[in-house]
PDB file of C-alpha atoms in Angstrom:
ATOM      1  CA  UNK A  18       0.785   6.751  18.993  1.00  0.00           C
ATOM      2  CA  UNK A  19      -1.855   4.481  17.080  1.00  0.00           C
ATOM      3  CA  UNK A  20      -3.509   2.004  19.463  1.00  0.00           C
ATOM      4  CA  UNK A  21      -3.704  -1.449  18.568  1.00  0.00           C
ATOM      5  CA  UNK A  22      -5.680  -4.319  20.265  1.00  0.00           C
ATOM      6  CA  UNK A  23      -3.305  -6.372  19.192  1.00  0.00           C
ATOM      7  CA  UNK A  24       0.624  -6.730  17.787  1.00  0.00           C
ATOM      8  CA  UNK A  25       0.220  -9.491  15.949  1.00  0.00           C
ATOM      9  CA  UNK A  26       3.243 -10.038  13.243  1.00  0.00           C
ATOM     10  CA  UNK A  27       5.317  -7.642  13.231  1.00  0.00           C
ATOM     11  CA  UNK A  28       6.283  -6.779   9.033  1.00  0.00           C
ATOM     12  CA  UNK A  29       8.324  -4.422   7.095  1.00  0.00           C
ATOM     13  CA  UNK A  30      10.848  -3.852   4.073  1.00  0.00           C
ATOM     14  CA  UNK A  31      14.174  -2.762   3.505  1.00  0.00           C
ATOM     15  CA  UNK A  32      15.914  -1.606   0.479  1.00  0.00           C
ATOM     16  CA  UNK A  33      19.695  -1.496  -0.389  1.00  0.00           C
ATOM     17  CA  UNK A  34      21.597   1.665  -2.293  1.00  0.00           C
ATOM     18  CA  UNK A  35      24.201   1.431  -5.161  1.00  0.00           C
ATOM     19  CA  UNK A  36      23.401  -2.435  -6.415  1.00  0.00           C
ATOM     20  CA  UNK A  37      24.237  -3.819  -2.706  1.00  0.00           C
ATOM     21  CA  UNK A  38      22.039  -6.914  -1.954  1.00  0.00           C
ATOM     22  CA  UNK A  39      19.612  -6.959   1.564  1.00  0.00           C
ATOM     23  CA  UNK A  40      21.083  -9.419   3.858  1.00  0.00           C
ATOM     24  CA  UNK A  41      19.598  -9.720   6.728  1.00  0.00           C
ATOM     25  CA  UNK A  42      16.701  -7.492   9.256  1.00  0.00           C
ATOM     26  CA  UNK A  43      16.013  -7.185  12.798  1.00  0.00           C
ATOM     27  CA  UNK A  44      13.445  -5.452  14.614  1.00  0.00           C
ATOM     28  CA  UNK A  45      13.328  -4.245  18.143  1.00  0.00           C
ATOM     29  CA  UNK A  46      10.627  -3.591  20.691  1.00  0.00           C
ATOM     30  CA  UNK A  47      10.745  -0.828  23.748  1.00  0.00           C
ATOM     31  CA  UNK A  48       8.578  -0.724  26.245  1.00  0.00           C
ATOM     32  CA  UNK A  49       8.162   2.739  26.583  1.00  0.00           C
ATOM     33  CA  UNK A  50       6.755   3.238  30.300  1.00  0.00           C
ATOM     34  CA  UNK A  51       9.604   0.914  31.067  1.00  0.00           C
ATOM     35  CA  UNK A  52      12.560   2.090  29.034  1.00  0.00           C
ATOM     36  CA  UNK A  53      13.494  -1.854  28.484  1.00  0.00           C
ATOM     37  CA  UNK A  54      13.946  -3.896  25.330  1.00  0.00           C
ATOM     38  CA  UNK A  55      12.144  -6.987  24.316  1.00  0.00           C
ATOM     39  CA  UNK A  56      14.968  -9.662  24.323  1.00  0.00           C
ATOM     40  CA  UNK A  57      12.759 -12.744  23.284  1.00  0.00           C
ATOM     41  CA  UNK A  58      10.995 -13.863  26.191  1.00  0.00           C
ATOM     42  CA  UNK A  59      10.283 -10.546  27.709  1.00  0.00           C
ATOM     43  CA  UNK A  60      10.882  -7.101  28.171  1.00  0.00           C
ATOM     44  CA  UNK A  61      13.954  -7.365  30.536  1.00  0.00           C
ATOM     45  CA  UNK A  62      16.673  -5.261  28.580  1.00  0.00           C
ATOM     46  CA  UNK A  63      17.505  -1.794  29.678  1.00  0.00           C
ATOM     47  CA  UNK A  64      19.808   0.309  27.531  1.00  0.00           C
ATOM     48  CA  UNK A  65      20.037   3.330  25.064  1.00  0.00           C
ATOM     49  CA  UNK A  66      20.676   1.866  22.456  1.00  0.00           C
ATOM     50  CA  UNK A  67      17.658  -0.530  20.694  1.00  0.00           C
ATOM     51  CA  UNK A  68      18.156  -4.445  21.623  1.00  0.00           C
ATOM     52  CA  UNK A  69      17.665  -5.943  17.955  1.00  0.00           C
ATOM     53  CA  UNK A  70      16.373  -9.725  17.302  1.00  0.00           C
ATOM     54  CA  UNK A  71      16.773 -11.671  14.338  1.00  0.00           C
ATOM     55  CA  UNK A  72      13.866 -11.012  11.697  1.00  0.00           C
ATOM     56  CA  UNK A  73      12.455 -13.994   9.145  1.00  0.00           C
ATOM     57  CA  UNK A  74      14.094 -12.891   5.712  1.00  0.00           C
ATOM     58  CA  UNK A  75      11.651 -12.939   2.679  1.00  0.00           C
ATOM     59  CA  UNK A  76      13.673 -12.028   0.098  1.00  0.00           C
ATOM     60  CA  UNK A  77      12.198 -10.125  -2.448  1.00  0.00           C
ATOM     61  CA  UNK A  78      12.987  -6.292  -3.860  1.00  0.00           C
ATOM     62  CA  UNK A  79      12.507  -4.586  -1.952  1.00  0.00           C
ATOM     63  CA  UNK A  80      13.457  -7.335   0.604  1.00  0.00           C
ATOM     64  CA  UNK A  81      10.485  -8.193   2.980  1.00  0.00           C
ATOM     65  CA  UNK A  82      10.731  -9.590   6.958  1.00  0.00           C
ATOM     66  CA  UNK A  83       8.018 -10.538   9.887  1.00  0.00           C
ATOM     67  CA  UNK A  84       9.039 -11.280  13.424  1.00  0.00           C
ATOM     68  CA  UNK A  85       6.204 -12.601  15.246  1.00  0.00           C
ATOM     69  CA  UNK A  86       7.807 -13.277  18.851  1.00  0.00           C
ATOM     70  CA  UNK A  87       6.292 -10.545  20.673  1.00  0.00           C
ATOM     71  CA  UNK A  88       2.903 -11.879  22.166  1.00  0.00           C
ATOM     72  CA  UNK A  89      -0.002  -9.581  23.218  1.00  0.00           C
ATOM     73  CA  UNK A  90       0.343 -11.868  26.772  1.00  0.00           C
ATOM     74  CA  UNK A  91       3.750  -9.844  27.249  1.00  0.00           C
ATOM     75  CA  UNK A  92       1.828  -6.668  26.673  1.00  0.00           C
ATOM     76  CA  UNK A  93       0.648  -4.053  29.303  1.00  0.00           C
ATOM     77  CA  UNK A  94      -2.623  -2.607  28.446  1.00  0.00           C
ATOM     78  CA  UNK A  95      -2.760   1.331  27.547  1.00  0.00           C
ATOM     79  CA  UNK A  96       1.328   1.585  27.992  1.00  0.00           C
ATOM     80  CA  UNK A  97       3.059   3.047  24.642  1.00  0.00           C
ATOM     81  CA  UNK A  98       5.841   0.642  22.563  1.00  0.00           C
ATOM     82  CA  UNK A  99       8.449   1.480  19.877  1.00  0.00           C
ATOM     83  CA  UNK A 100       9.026  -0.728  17.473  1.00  0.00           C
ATOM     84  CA  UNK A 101      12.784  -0.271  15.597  1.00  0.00           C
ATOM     85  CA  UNK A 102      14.371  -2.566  12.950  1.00  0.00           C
ATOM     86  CA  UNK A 103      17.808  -2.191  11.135  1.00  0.00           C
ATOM     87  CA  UNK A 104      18.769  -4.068   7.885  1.00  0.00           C
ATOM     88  CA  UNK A 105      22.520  -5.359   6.923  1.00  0.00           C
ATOM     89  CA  UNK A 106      23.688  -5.490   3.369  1.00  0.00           C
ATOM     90  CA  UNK A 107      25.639  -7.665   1.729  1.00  0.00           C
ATOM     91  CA  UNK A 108      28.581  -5.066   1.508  1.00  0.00           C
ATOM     92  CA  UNK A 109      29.033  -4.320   5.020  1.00  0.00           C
ATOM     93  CA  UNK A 110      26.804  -1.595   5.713  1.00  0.00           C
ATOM     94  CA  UNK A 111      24.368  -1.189   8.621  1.00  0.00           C
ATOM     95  CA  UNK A 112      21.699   0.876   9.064  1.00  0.00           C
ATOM     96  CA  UNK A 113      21.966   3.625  11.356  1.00  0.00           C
ATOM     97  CA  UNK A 114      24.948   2.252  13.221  1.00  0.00           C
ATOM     98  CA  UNK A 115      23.676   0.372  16.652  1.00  0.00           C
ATOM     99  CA  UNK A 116      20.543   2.492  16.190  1.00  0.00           C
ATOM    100  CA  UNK A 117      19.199   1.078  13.003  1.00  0.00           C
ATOM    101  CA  UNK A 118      15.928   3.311  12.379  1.00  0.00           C
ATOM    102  CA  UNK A 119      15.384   4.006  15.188  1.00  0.00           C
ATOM    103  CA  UNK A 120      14.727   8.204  16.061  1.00  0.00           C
ATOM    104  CA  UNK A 121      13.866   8.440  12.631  1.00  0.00           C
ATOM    105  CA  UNK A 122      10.050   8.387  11.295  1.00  0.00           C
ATOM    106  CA  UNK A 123      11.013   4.893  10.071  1.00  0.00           C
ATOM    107  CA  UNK A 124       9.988   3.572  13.669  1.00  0.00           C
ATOM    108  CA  UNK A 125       6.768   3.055  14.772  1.00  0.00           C
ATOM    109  CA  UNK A 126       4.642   3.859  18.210  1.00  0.00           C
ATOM    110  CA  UNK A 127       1.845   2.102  18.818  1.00  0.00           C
ATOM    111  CA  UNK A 128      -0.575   2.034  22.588  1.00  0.00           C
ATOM    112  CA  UNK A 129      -1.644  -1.983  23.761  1.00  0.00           C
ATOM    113  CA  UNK A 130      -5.315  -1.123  24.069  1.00  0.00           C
ATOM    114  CA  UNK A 131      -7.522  -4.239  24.796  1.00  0.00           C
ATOM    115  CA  UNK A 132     -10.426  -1.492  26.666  1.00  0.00           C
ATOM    116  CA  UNK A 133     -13.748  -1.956  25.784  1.00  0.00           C
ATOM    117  CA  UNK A 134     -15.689   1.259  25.212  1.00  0.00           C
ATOM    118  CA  UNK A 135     -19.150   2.107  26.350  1.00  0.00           C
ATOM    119  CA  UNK A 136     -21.956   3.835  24.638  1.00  0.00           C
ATOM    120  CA  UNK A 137     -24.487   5.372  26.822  1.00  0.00           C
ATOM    121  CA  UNK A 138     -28.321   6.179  26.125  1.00  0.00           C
ATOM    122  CA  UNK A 139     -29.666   9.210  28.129  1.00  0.00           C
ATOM    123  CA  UNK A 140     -32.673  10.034  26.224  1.00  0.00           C
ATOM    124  CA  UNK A 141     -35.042   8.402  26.612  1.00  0.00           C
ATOM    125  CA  UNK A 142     -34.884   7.458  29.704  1.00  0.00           C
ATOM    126  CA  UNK A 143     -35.282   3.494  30.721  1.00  0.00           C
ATOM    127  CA  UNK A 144     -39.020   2.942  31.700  1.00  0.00           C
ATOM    128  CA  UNK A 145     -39.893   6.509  30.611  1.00  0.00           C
ATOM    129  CA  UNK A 146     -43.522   6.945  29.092  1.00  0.00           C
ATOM    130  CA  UNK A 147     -43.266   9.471  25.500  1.00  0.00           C
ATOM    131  CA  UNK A 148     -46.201  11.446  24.038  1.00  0.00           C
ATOM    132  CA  UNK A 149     -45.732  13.493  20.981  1.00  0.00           C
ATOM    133  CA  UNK A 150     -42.761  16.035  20.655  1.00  0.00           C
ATOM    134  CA  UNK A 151     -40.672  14.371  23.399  1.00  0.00           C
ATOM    135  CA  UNK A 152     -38.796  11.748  21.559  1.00  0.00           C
ATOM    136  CA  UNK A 153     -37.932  13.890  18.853  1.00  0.00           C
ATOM    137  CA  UNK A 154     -33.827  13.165  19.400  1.00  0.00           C
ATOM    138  CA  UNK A 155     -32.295  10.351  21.232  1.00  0.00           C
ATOM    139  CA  UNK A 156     -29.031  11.090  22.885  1.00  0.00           C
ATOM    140  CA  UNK A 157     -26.458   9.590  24.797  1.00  0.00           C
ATOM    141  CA  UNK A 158     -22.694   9.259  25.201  1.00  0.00           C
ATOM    142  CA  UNK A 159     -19.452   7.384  24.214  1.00  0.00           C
ATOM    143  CA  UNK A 160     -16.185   6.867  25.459  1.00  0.00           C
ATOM    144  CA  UNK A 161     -12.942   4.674  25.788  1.00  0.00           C
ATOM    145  CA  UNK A 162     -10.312   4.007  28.566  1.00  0.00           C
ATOM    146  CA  UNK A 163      -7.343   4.137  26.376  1.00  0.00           C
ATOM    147  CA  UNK A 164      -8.064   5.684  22.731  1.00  0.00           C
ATOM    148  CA  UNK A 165     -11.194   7.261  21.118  1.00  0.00           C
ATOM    149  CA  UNK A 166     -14.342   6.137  19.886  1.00  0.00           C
ATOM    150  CA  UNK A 167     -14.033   5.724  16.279  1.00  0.00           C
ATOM    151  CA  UNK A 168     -17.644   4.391  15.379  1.00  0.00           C
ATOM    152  CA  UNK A 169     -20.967   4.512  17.318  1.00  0.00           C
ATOM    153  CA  UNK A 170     -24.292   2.370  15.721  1.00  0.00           C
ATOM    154  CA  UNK A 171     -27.856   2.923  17.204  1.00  0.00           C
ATOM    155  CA  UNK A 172     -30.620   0.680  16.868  1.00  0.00           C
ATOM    156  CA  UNK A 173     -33.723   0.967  17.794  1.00  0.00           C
ATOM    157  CA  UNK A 174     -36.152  -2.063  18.534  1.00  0.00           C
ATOM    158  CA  UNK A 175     -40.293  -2.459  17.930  1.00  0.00           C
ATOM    159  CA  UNK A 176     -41.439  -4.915  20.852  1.00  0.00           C
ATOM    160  CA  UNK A 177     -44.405  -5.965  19.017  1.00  0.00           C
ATOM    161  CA  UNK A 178     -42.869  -7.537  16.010  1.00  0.00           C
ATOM    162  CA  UNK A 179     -39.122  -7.820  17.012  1.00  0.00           C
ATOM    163  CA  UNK A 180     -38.575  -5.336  14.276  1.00  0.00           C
ATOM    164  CA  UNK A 181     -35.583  -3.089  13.779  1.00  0.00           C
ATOM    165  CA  UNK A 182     -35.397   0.518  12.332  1.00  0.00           C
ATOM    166  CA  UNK A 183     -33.697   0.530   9.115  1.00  0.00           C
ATOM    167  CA  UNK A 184     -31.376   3.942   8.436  1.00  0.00           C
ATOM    168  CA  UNK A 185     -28.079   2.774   7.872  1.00  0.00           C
ATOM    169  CA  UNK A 186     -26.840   6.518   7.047  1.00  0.00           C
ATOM    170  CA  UNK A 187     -28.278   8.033  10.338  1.00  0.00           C
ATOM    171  CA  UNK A 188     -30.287  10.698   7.842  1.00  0.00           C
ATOM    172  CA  UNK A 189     -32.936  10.155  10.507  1.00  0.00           C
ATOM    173  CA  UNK A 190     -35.905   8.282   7.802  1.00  0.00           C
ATOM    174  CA  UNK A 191     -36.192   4.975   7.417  1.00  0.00           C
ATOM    175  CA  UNK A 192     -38.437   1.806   7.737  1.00  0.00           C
ATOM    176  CA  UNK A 193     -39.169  -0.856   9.680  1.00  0.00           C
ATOM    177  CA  UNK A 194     -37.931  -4.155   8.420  1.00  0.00           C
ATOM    178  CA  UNK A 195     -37.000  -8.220   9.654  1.00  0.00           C
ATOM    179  CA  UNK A 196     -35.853  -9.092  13.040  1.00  0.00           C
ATOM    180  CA  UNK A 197     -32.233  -8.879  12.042  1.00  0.00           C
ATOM    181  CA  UNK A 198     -30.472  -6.316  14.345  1.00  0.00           C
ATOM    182  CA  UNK A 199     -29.906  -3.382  12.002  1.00  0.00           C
ATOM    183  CA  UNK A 200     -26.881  -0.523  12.921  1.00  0.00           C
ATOM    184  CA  UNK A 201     -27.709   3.219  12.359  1.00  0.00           C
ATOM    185  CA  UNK A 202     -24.682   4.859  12.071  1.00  0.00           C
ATOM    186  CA  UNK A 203     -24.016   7.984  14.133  1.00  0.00           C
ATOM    187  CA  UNK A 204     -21.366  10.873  13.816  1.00  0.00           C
ATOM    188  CA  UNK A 205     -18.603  10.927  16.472  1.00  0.00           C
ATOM    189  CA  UNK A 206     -17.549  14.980  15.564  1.00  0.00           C
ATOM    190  CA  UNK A 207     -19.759  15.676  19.343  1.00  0.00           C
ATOM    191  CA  UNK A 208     -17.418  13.164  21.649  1.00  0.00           C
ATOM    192  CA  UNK A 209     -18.174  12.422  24.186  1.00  0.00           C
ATOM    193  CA  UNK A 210     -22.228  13.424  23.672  1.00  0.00           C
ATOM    194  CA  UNK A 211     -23.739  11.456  20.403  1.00  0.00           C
ATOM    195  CA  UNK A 212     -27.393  12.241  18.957  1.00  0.00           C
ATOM    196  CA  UNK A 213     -29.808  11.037  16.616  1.00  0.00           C
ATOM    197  CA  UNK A 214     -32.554  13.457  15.350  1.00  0.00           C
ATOM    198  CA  UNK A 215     -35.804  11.739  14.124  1.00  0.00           C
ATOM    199  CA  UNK A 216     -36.928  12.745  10.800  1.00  0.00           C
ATOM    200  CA  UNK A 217     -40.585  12.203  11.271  1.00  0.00           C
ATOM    201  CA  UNK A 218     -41.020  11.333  14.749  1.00  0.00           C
ATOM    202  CA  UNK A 219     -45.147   9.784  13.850  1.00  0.00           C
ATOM    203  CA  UNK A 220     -43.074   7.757  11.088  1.00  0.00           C
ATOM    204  CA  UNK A 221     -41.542   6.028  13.680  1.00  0.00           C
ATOM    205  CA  UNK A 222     -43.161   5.327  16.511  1.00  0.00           C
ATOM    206  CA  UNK A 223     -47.248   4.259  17.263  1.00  0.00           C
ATOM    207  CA  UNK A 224     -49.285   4.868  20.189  1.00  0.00           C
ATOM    208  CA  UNK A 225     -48.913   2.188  23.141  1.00  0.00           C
ATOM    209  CA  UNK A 226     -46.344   0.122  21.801  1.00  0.00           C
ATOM    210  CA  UNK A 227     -42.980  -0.362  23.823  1.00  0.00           C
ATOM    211  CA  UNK A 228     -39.474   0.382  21.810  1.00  0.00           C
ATOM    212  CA  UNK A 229     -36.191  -0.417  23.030  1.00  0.00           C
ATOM    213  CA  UNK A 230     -33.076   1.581  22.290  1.00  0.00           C
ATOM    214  CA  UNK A 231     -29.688   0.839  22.276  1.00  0.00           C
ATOM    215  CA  UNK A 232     -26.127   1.950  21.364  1.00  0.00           C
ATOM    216  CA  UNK A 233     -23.006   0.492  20.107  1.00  0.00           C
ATOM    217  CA  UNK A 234     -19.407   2.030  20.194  1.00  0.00           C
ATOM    218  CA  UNK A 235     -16.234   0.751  18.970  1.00  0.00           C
ATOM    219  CA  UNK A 236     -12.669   2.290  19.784  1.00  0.00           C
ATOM    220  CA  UNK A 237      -9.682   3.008  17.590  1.00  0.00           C
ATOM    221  CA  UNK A 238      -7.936  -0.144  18.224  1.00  0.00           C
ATOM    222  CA  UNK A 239     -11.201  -1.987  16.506  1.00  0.00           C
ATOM    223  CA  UNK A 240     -12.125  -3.042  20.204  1.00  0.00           C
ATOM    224  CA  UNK A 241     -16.334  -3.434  19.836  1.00  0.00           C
ATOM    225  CA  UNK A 242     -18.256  -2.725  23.206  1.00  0.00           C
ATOM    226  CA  UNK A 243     -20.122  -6.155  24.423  1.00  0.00           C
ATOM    227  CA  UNK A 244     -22.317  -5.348  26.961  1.00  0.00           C
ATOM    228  CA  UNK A 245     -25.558  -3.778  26.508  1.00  0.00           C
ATOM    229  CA  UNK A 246     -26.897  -3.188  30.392  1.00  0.00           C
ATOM    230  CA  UNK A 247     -30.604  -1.700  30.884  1.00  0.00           C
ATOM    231  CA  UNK A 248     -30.571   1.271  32.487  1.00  0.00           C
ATOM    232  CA  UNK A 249     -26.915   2.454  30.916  1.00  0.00           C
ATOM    233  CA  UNK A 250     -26.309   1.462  27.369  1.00  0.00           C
ATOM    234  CA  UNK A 251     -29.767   0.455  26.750  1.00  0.00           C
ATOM    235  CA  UNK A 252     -33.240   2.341  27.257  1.00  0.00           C
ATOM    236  CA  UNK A 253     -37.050   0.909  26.847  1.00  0.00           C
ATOM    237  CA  UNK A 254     -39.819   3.539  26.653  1.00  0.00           C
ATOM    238  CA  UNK A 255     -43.644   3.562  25.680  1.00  0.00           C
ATOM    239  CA  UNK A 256     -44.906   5.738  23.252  1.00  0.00           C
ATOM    240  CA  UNK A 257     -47.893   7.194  24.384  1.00  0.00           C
ATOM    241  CA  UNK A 258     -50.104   9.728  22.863  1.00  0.00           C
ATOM    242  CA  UNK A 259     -53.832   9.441  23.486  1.00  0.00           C
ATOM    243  CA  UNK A 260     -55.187  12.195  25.995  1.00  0.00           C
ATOM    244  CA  UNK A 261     -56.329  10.592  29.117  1.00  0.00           C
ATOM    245  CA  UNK A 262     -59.903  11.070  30.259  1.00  0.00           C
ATOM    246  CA  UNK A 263     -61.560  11.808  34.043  1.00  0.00           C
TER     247      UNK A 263
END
């Protein structure tokens, strides 16, 4: 089932066989927790066989239709739908009977999925002080709700100048550069756990200056996480690495 933050307009083709002309298409939408058909205003019709609505007719070759009537307001978040369509030709055939496409891998299944996920930063930890060798990979977690966690971006902050890290291919070098928040982009093969291994940890960081750290993950369904809380999804440390004295 692909997720999908969103319906949107519902679009599709149908061809004709033998020289017959495309008259007319209609889609249908289950609710698949439900078992009931979208009739227009809701999803209120229960039977076996697909309830099918009038689609808007294109034209074309192959001949093109949308129906946009299905609104994400009479969506349920994380339940499964089917959508079905069956096209009419201008000899007298039907698709598929009273079925149209539908059983067939003409149909589609998608999951409503309006969850935000959440990227996590374990290491370091928030308010932590660093010396040399213990900030050598930063680590944390992602996860989503409904579907999985298709991208995750890092960045990493210099308090003194408002300065970002600059790796855009997560190889682990880089440079610092402009205030503009820059993404490092992390692998998601370790789901739920994510990591980031510092090329030349010295490169990076200088004594006695504060860094902040934080991480971005967005889901399947192109839902971005929002919320960047201290503590969870975001970590400050000091880097510290003169020897004290007594």
């Amino acid at each position: 089932s692909t997720p999908l933050r969103g319906l949107g307009l519902i679009s599709g083709t149908a061809a004709a066989v033998n020289g017959a002309t495309i008259l007319n298409a209609q889609v249908g939408v289950r609710h698949n927790v439900t078992g009931k058909w979208f009739d227009g205003v809701g999803f209120n019709v229960v039977s076996a066989d697909p309830f099918f609505i009038n689609a808007t007719g294109l034209g074309g070759g192959p001949f093109a239709f949308t129906y946009g009537g299905v609104s994400d307001s009479k969506l349920v978040n994380r339940s499964s739908y089917t959508v079905v369509s069956k096209a009419s030709d201008d000899a007298g055939n039907v698709e598929g009977g009273a079925q149209g496409n539908n059983g067939t891998g003409r149909a589609f299944t998608f999951t409503f999925d309006v969850d935000l996920p959440t990227a996590t930063v374990s290491m370091p930890a928030n308010g932590s002080f660093r010396r040399a060798g213990q900030i050598t990979t930063l680590s944390g977690t992602a996860a989503d709700a409904t579907s999985v966690v298709k991208t995750i971006d890092l960045f990493i902050r210099r308090s003194t100048d408002g300065w970002y890290w600059q790796d855009a291919s997560g190889s682990g070098f880089g440079s610092w550069a402009n205030t503009i928040a820059a993404p490092i982009a992390l692998s998601t093969a370790g789901q739920p756990a994510w990591s980031y291994v510092l090329g030349n940890e010295t490169q990076i960081f200088a004594d006695n200056i504060a860094y902040t750290v934080y991480a971005k993950a967005t889901d399947a369904a192109d839902n971005a996480q929002a919320a960047f809380g201290v503590g969870t999804s975001s970590s400050s440390f000091t880097y510290a690495t003169q020897l004290p004295t007594s």
